[in-house]
Structure formats: structure tokens, C-alpha cells
Short mmCIF file of C-alpha atoms in Angstrom, two decimals:
data_model
loop_
_atom_site.label_atom_id
_atom_site.label_comp_id
_atom_site.label_asym_id
_atom_site.label_seq_id
_atom_site.Cartn_x
_atom_site.Cartn_y
_atom_site.Cartn_z
CA SER A 1 91.52 -6.11 79.11
CA LEU A 2 92.51 -6.25 82.76
CA ALA A 3 93.49 -9.92 82.62
CA GLY A 4 97.20 -9.22 82.31
CA ASP A 5 97.20 -6.79 85.24
CA ALA A 6 96.14 -9.26 87.95
CA ASP A 7 98.47 -11.85 89.44
CA ASP A 8 97.86 -14.77 91.79
CA SER A 9 100.71 -17.11 92.72
CA ASP A 10 98.53 -20.22 92.99
CA THR A 11 95.87 -19.52 90.32
CA PRO A 12 96.38 -19.45 86.53
CA PRO A 13 95.43 -16.06 85.06
CA GLU A 14 92.66 -17.60 82.95
CA ASN A 15 90.91 -18.83 86.13
CA LEU A 16 90.64 -15.41 87.73
CA GLU A 17 87.21 -13.76 87.60
CA PHE A 18 86.68 -10.04 87.33
CA ALA A 19 83.62 -7.91 88.17
CA LYS A 20 82.73 -4.23 88.22
CA VAL A 21 81.94 -3.01 91.74
CA ASP A 22 81.00 0.58 90.96
CA GLY A 23 81.61 3.29 88.40
CA PRO A 24 79.97 4.90 85.36
CA ASP A 25 76.97 3.16 83.82
CA TRP A 26 78.49 3.17 80.33
CA LEU A 27 81.39 0.91 81.36
CA THR A 28 80.98 -2.89 81.62
CA VAL A 29 83.46 -5.51 82.81
CA ALA A 30 83.28 -9.16 81.73
CA SER A 31 84.37 -11.99 84.02
CA SER A 32 87.39 -12.50 81.74
CA GLY A 33 88.59 -8.98 82.55
CA ASP A 34 87.62 -7.46 79.22
CA PHE A 35 86.01 -4.05 79.62
CA SER A 36 84.06 -2.05 77.07
CA GLY A 37 81.50 0.69 76.62
CA THR A 38 80.67 3.92 74.83
CA PRO A 39 80.79 7.10 76.92
CA GLY A 40 78.34 9.90 76.32
CA GLN A 41 78.69 13.66 76.40
CA ASP A 42 78.00 13.72 80.15
CA ASP A 43 80.94 11.35 80.72
CA ILE A 44 83.61 13.73 79.40
CA GLY A 45 86.34 14.12 82.01
CA LEU A 46 87.61 11.79 84.71
CA ASN A 47 85.68 8.54 85.25
CA ILE A 48 86.55 6.55 88.40
CA TRP A 49 85.55 2.92 88.75
CA THR A 50 86.26 -0.04 91.03
CA VAL A 51 86.87 -3.59 89.85
CA SER A 52 87.19 -6.80 91.86
CA VAL A 53 89.15 -9.95 91.01
CA SER A 54 88.62 -13.34 92.62
CA ASP A 55 90.44 -16.68 92.54
CA GLY A 56 87.47 -18.49 94.08
CA ALA A 57 88.83 -18.27 97.60
CA GLY A 58 89.64 -14.61 98.07
CA VAL A 59 88.77 -11.26 96.52
CA ASP A 60 90.79 -8.11 95.95
CA GLN A 61 89.74 -4.73 94.57
CA ALA A 62 91.40 -1.87 92.73
CA GLN A 63 90.25 1.62 91.79
CA LEU A 64 90.91 2.64 88.21
CA GLU A 65 90.55 5.85 86.21
CA ILE A 66 89.57 6.55 82.61
CA THR A 67 89.61 10.04 81.14
CA VAL A 68 87.12 10.72 78.36
CA PHE A 69 88.16 13.59 76.10
CA GLN A 70 85.97 16.02 74.20
CA PRO A 71 85.69 15.07 70.50
CA PRO A 72 87.96 17.38 68.46
CA GLY A 73 86.22 20.39 67.03
CA LEU A 74 82.85 19.98 68.75
CA VAL A 75 81.94 23.39 70.18
CA HIS A 76 78.15 23.20 70.66
CA HIS A 77 75.82 20.27 71.22
CA TRP A 78 72.09 20.33 71.92
CA PRO A 79 71.01 16.67 72.42
CA PHE A 80 67.38 17.78 73.11
CA LEU A 81 66.91 14.97 75.63
CA GLU A 82 65.13 17.13 78.22
CA THR A 83 61.61 16.22 79.30
CA SER A 84 60.39 19.59 80.61
CA GLY A 85 61.27 23.25 81.00
CA THR A 86 61.93 26.13 78.63
CA THR A 87 65.71 25.74 78.24
CA ALA A 88 67.54 23.68 75.63
CA VAL A 89 70.92 22.88 77.18
CA ASP A 90 74.13 23.14 75.14
CA VAL A 91 76.13 20.44 76.94
CA VAL A 92 79.44 21.52 75.38
CA GLY A 93 79.58 25.26 74.73
CA GLY A 94 77.13 26.63 77.27
CA PHE A 95 74.96 28.37 74.64
CA ASP A 96 71.72 27.29 76.28
CA GLY A 97 68.71 28.26 74.16
CA ASN A 98 65.36 29.64 75.27
CA LEU A 99 62.22 27.93 73.96
CA LEU A 100 59.58 30.31 72.59
CA ASN A 101 55.90 29.56 71.96
CA PHE A 102 56.06 25.82 72.61
CA ASP A 103 53.14 26.31 75.02
CA ASP A 104 51.22 28.70 72.73
CA PRO A 105 48.28 28.40 72.73
CA PRO A 106 48.13 27.41 76.42
CA GLY A 107 47.62 23.71 77.00
CA THR A 108 49.56 22.60 73.92
CA ASP A 109 52.47 20.20 74.11
CA SER A 110 55.75 21.55 75.54
CA GLY A 111 57.67 20.08 72.61
CA TRP A 112 59.84 17.81 74.74
CA THR A 113 59.57 14.11 73.98
CA GLY A 114 62.53 12.86 76.03
CA ASN A 115 64.19 11.91 72.77
CA GLY A 116 64.15 15.10 70.74
CA LEU A 117 62.28 18.39 70.47
CA GLN A 118 59.06 18.62 68.46
CA PHE A 119 58.53 21.86 66.49
CA ASP A 120 54.97 22.66 65.37
CA GLY A 121 55.84 24.45 62.10
CA ASP A 122 53.85 27.48 63.25
CA ASN A 123 55.69 29.60 65.81
CA ASP A 124 57.95 27.28 67.84
CA ARG A 125 61.60 28.31 67.91
CA ILE A 126 64.69 28.56 70.13
CA VAL A 127 66.60 31.83 70.63
CA GLY A 128 69.66 32.98 72.56
CA ILE A 129 72.56 31.34 70.70
CA GLU A 130 74.28 34.38 69.15
CA GLY A 131 77.40 33.66 67.12
CA ALA A 132 77.36 29.88 67.47
CA VAL A 133 78.80 29.19 63.99
CA SER A 134 82.45 30.04 63.32
CA PRO A 135 83.50 31.98 60.18
CA ALA A 136 86.77 29.99 60.16
CA GLY A 137 84.96 26.80 59.17
CA TYR A 138 82.16 24.69 60.55
CA THR A 139 80.13 21.52 60.46
CA ILE A 140 76.47 21.56 61.47
CA SER A 141 74.70 18.24 61.87
CA ALA A 142 71.31 17.11 63.16
CA TRP A 143 68.84 14.24 63.10
CA VAL A 144 65.44 15.36 61.83
CA THR A 145 62.04 13.76 61.39
CA PRO A 146 59.98 16.15 59.24
CA ASP A 147 56.19 16.16 59.47
CA SER A 148 55.72 18.49 56.49
CA PHE A 149 57.65 20.85 54.22
CA GLY A 150 56.86 24.21 52.71
CA GLY A 151 59.00 26.47 50.54
CA GLU A 152 61.63 27.00 53.25
CA ASN A 153 62.06 25.30 56.63
CA TRP A 154 65.13 26.02 58.74
CA ILE A 155 67.03 24.07 61.38
CA ILE A 156 69.29 26.94 62.43
CA VAL A 157 69.74 30.53 61.21
CA GLN A 158 72.52 33.05 61.86
CA ARG A 159 72.39 36.58 60.51
CA ASP A 160 73.93 40.05 60.81
CA GLY A 161 72.38 43.49 61.08
CA SER A 162 72.92 44.34 57.41
CA GLY A 163 70.45 41.69 56.29
CA ASP A 164 73.08 39.13 55.35
CA ARG A 165 72.18 35.76 56.74
CA SER A 166 73.34 32.19 56.84
CA GLN A 167 70.83 29.38 57.19
CA TRP A 168 70.87 25.61 57.21
CA GLY A 169 67.78 23.56 56.58
CA PHE A 170 65.49 22.86 53.64
CA ARG A 171 64.09 24.46 50.49
CA GLN A 172 61.81 23.27 47.71
CA ASN A 173 59.80 20.78 49.76
CA GLY A 174 62.60 19.12 51.67
CA ARG A 175 65.88 19.44 49.75
CA ILE A 176 68.79 20.29 52.03
CA ASN A 177 70.02 23.86 51.67
CA GLY A 178 72.87 25.63 53.44
CA GLY A 179 75.11 28.67 53.15
CA LYS A 180 74.65 32.41 52.91
CA ASN A 181 71.94 34.22 51.01
CA ASP A 182 74.38 34.97 48.14
CA PHE A 183 76.33 31.69 48.29
CA GLU A 184 74.44 28.53 49.11
CA GLY A 185 74.07 24.92 48.04
CA LEU A 186 70.91 22.94 47.27
CA GLY A 187 70.56 19.17 47.41
CA THR A 188 68.83 16.99 44.86
CA THR A 189 66.95 14.57 47.15
CA ASN A 190 63.69 15.36 48.94
CA LEU A 191 63.67 14.12 52.52
CA GLU A 192 61.05 11.55 53.44
CA ILE A 193 58.15 12.78 55.56
CA GLY A 194 57.81 10.93 58.86
CA ALA A 195 61.23 9.23 58.73
CA GLU A 196 64.28 10.15 60.77
CA GLN A 197 67.19 11.28 58.62
CA PHE A 198 70.66 12.70 59.22
CA VAL A 199 71.72 16.00 57.66
CA ALA A 200 75.07 17.80 57.79
CA PHE A 201 76.48 21.03 56.36
CA THR A 202 80.15 22.04 56.16
CA TYR A 203 82.27 25.06 55.20
CA ASP A 204 86.06 24.68 54.95
CA GLY A 205 86.82 28.28 55.95
CA LEU A 206 88.20 29.00 52.47
CA ASP A 207 85.76 28.72 49.59
CA THR A 208 83.77 25.46 49.64
CA ILE A 209 80.46 24.46 51.19
CA ARG A 210 79.00 20.94 51.20
CA GLY A 211 75.77 19.30 52.25
CA TYR A 212 75.14 15.68 53.22
CA LEU A 213 72.08 13.49 53.63
CA ASN A 214 72.53 10.25 55.58
CA GLY A 215 76.28 10.48 55.07
CA GLU A 216 76.16 10.95 51.29
CA GLU A 217 77.15 14.22 49.62
CA GLU A 218 74.17 16.09 48.18
CA TYR A 219 75.98 19.20 46.97
CA SER A 220 79.42 20.79 46.82
CA ARG A 221 79.97 24.38 45.80
CA GLY A 222 83.27 26.27 45.69
CA GLY A 223 84.81 29.49 44.48
CA ASN A 224 83.50 31.88 47.11
CA SER A 225 84.34 32.78 50.67
CA TYR A 226 81.96 34.15 53.24
CA SER A 227 81.52 34.68 56.94
CA PRO A 228 78.35 33.65 58.77
CA GLY A 229 76.53 36.68 60.15
CA PHE A 230 77.23 37.91 63.66
CA ASP A 231 75.47 40.55 65.73
CA SER A 232 72.99 41.02 68.54
CA ILE A 233 70.03 39.66 66.58
CA PRO A 234 69.11 36.36 68.24
CA ASN A 235 70.20 33.40 66.18
CA THR A 236 67.47 30.82 66.12
CA ILE A 237 66.83 27.09 65.94
CA GLY A 238 63.72 25.98 64.10
CA ALA A 239 62.83 29.23 62.31
CA PHE A 240 64.02 32.65 61.15
CA PRO A 241 64.54 35.22 63.95
CA ASP A 242 61.36 37.05 62.87
CA ASP A 243 59.38 33.80 63.25
CA ASN A 244 58.79 32.58 59.72
CA PHE A 245 59.96 29.65 57.60
CA ASN A 246 59.42 27.43 60.64
CA PHE A 247 60.48 23.78 60.80
CA ASP A 248 57.69 21.25 61.31
CA GLY A 249 58.87 18.04 62.94
CA LEU A 250 61.35 16.56 65.42
CA ILE A 251 64.97 17.69 65.80
CA ARG A 252 67.51 15.94 67.98
CA ASP A 253 71.26 15.80 68.49
CA LEU A 254 72.06 19.19 66.91
CA ARG A 255 75.83 19.68 66.80
CA ILE A 256 78.18 22.45 65.67
CA TYR A 257 81.90 21.90 65.04
CA ASP A 258 84.46 24.63 64.40
CA THR A 259 85.92 22.76 61.43
CA ALA A 260 84.68 21.11 58.24
CA LEU A 261 84.55 17.39 59.00
CA PRO A 262 85.58 15.17 56.06
CA GLN A 263 83.00 12.79 54.62
CA PRO A 264 84.29 9.69 56.48
CA GLU A 265 83.67 11.47 59.79
CA ILE A 266 80.23 12.59 58.61
CA GLN A 267 79.48 8.96 57.76
CA ALA A 268 80.75 7.87 61.18
CA LEU A 269 78.29 10.26 62.86
CA PHE A 270 75.50 8.83 60.72
CA ALA A 271 76.49 5.24 61.54
CA ALA A 272 76.69 5.95 65.27
CA GLY A 273 73.15 7.35 65.40
CA PRO A 274 71.89 10.20 67.57
CA THR A 275 72.88 10.69 71.20
CA GLY A 276 70.83 8.44 73.44
CA SER A 277 70.15 5.80 70.80
CA GLU A 278 71.26 2.17 70.79
CA PRO A 279 73.97 1.08 68.31
CA PRO A 280 72.56 -0.59 65.20
CA ALA A 281 72.02 -4.34 65.48
CA VAL A 282 74.48 -6.61 63.69
CA VAL A 283 72.70 -8.64 60.99
CA ILE A 284 74.44 -11.94 60.14
CA THR A 285 73.91 -12.68 56.43
CA ASP A 286 75.92 -15.90 56.11
CA LEU A 287 77.48 -18.49 58.43
CA SER A 288 79.17 -21.58 57.02
CA HIS A 289 81.63 -24.22 58.23
CA ASN A 290 83.94 -26.37 56.09
CA SER A 291 84.44 -29.61 58.04
CA ASP A 292 87.44 -30.63 55.92
CA SER A 293 89.49 -27.49 56.37
CA GLY A 294 87.94 -26.32 59.63
CA GLU A 295 87.31 -22.92 58.03
CA ILE A 296 84.40 -20.86 59.30
CA ARG A 297 82.98 -18.03 57.18
CA ILE A 298 80.84 -15.29 58.69
CA SER A 299 79.31 -12.37 56.77
CA TRP A 300 77.31 -9.47 58.14
CA GLU A 301 75.96 -6.09 57.11
CA SER A 302 78.53 -3.54 58.24
CA ASN A 303 77.83 0.11 58.96
CA GLU A 304 80.27 2.76 57.76
CA GLY A 305 82.28 4.23 60.61
CA LEU A 306 81.71 1.42 63.14
CA LEU A 307 84.39 -0.90 64.53
CA TYR A 308 83.44 -4.57 64.95
CA ASN A 309 85.06 -7.12 67.22
CA LEU A 310 84.71 -10.82 66.37
CA ARG A 311 85.24 -13.18 69.30
CA GLY A 312 85.56 -16.95 69.06
CA GLU A 313 86.04 -19.73 71.58
CA THR A 314 85.44 -23.49 71.63
CA ASP A 315 86.29 -24.42 75.21
CA PRO A 316 86.44 -21.46 77.62
CA SER A 317 88.40 -23.52 80.15
CA ALA A 318 91.12 -24.39 77.64
CA ALA A 319 92.37 -20.93 76.73
CA GLU A 320 91.48 -17.29 76.43
CA PRO A 321 89.00 -16.45 73.62
CA LEU A 322 90.40 -15.13 70.35
CA ASP A 323 89.54 -11.58 69.33
CA TRP A 324 89.76 -10.05 65.86
CA PRO A 325 89.09 -6.27 65.69
CA ILE A 326 87.65 -5.53 62.24
#
């Protein structure tokens, strides 16, 4: 809050009114001086904003700065929020991918929806991201909406010239599968056709791989170490490099970290939703008031990994509202 940073000799602090004059869209300022917001990937770095404060008779302004830091470990991020073109931008690592066959045959859809990239399951794929996955450990995550499944359907594939390969996607009609061809894990749950779901794959850099569906662990396999393949063969998104085992459906918010995120952080990614989406609505399940004790009880459905702030006030002119971070 900015309330404690403004001073007026003839006006109580609670009677000062604040307002945002300019600055990043993600940041909001309440009249009480409280400010909040969730920055996106494009907001990483220095954010400059101007706020005004008024006592009802005069107004003053101040310019403030907020620095947004890159999330630890995130090395590549393809939000897939473009609406046209043949380039999928990596907004973190600069490994921009080239779209192949999204307009084949001519006149077909480009694949861009403005909120993800639609793969046709036939020959659509993205190339040009050699060596994106680190052998020292990784997390790969994505939001997917499958339209159909075959024997194998891949989100991303990395391979070396000897034929060794690492791949992360689906086998056996939609069960998550990740790892190398001689050391991989297979989930037990078939993904639902037509529904958006969150998948994640990790390797700790030592000997254990894990796979997650909607934040819950689907498999864990240890006792072997491996290095994802690296060479000049184009790594691909949405298919194998030789254009088979294609993914059919929508992919968005594909991320690669250079470390194995623990399950609580995987669940936090799931709870936050894909880049560009609104936070989940808060559903109040119970609200009761005991007139004798003055006690108020509030219950709601909480989402793993999200921070809630409960605010209460009876008479705004009497005192500042009470806040309880939860």
C-alpha cells in the first residue's frame, strides 16, 4: 500500500485518495492507496508508473518503479498467443520456432487462434529449437486440448544423431509419457478429448523422471541417468522431426525450465492457469454470522498454489479496512 508514504499536514491519512495516472496495464491502484496486479512475461524488467494523491483541494504526483524478475529456472517459453505469421516466439530464451505445413494444403487454417496453436495431427509441426532441454535437469510443462489420440502423439521431441531420442507427450491413447527411448515413464490416466488439461514432465539431473497431470503425479521412475539428445537435427514441437506421431489438438503456454520443479510448484502452475487466462473465480461455499458473538464464518473453494486476501470493513470512513492474507 502507498497509504503510509503520503503525508498532508491538514488531512488525516485515511482521507487521502490515490489514483493511477499512467503505467503498465497489469498494475491497479485503489483509492485507498492499495496497489495490486499480476505481471506477465512481457512485463519482466523495469516498470515505471505514476500515481496521484489528493486531499480534495490539491493534487500531487509521484513516479514509482517496480522491477519484475524472471521466474527462477525458466529458460524457454512459447505462450503461442500470436494471431498470424510463421514464427512461434520464445519470449524468454530466444529459441523462436518455425511453423511448418500449417497452411498445407493452401487455404487451410494457419493454426493460430490468438489463445494457443492448433495442430492438425497430420503434418503440422514447429522446428528450429535445437538443444532446448538441459541434460542437467528440466521441467517441461504445457496446456493441451487434444482432439484425438493415436498410438503416440508428441508435444516436444529432442534427439541426437545416433538415434537416441527424448520425447514428451502421449502414448496408448492419451497417457502421458516422457523420457528417453530406453528410460521413460508412462502415466495411468487417459487424457480427456476436447478438454484443456495441464501436463508436466521433470528430470532431476541425477536418476529420476516424473510426470504430472493437472498437478498430480502420474508416474515416478528412478535408478537411471540420461542426457537428452543434442545435435543438428531440428528438435520439434508437435511431432517427430521426420513428421510422424503428430499431435492433434491445441497447445498453449509451453515452458521449459532448467531444473526439476517440485510438485508444489507444478501445482502452482496448474492453479495459475495458462498465460493470458483470467485467474479462477472464487466460489463462496458458506457465509454465516453469529449475532451473539459477532463471529463471521466464510468458506470458499481454494486452489492449490494461489494466495487469497480477505478484506473486511463496516464503515469506510471510520478506519482503514482490515486485510488478512491467507
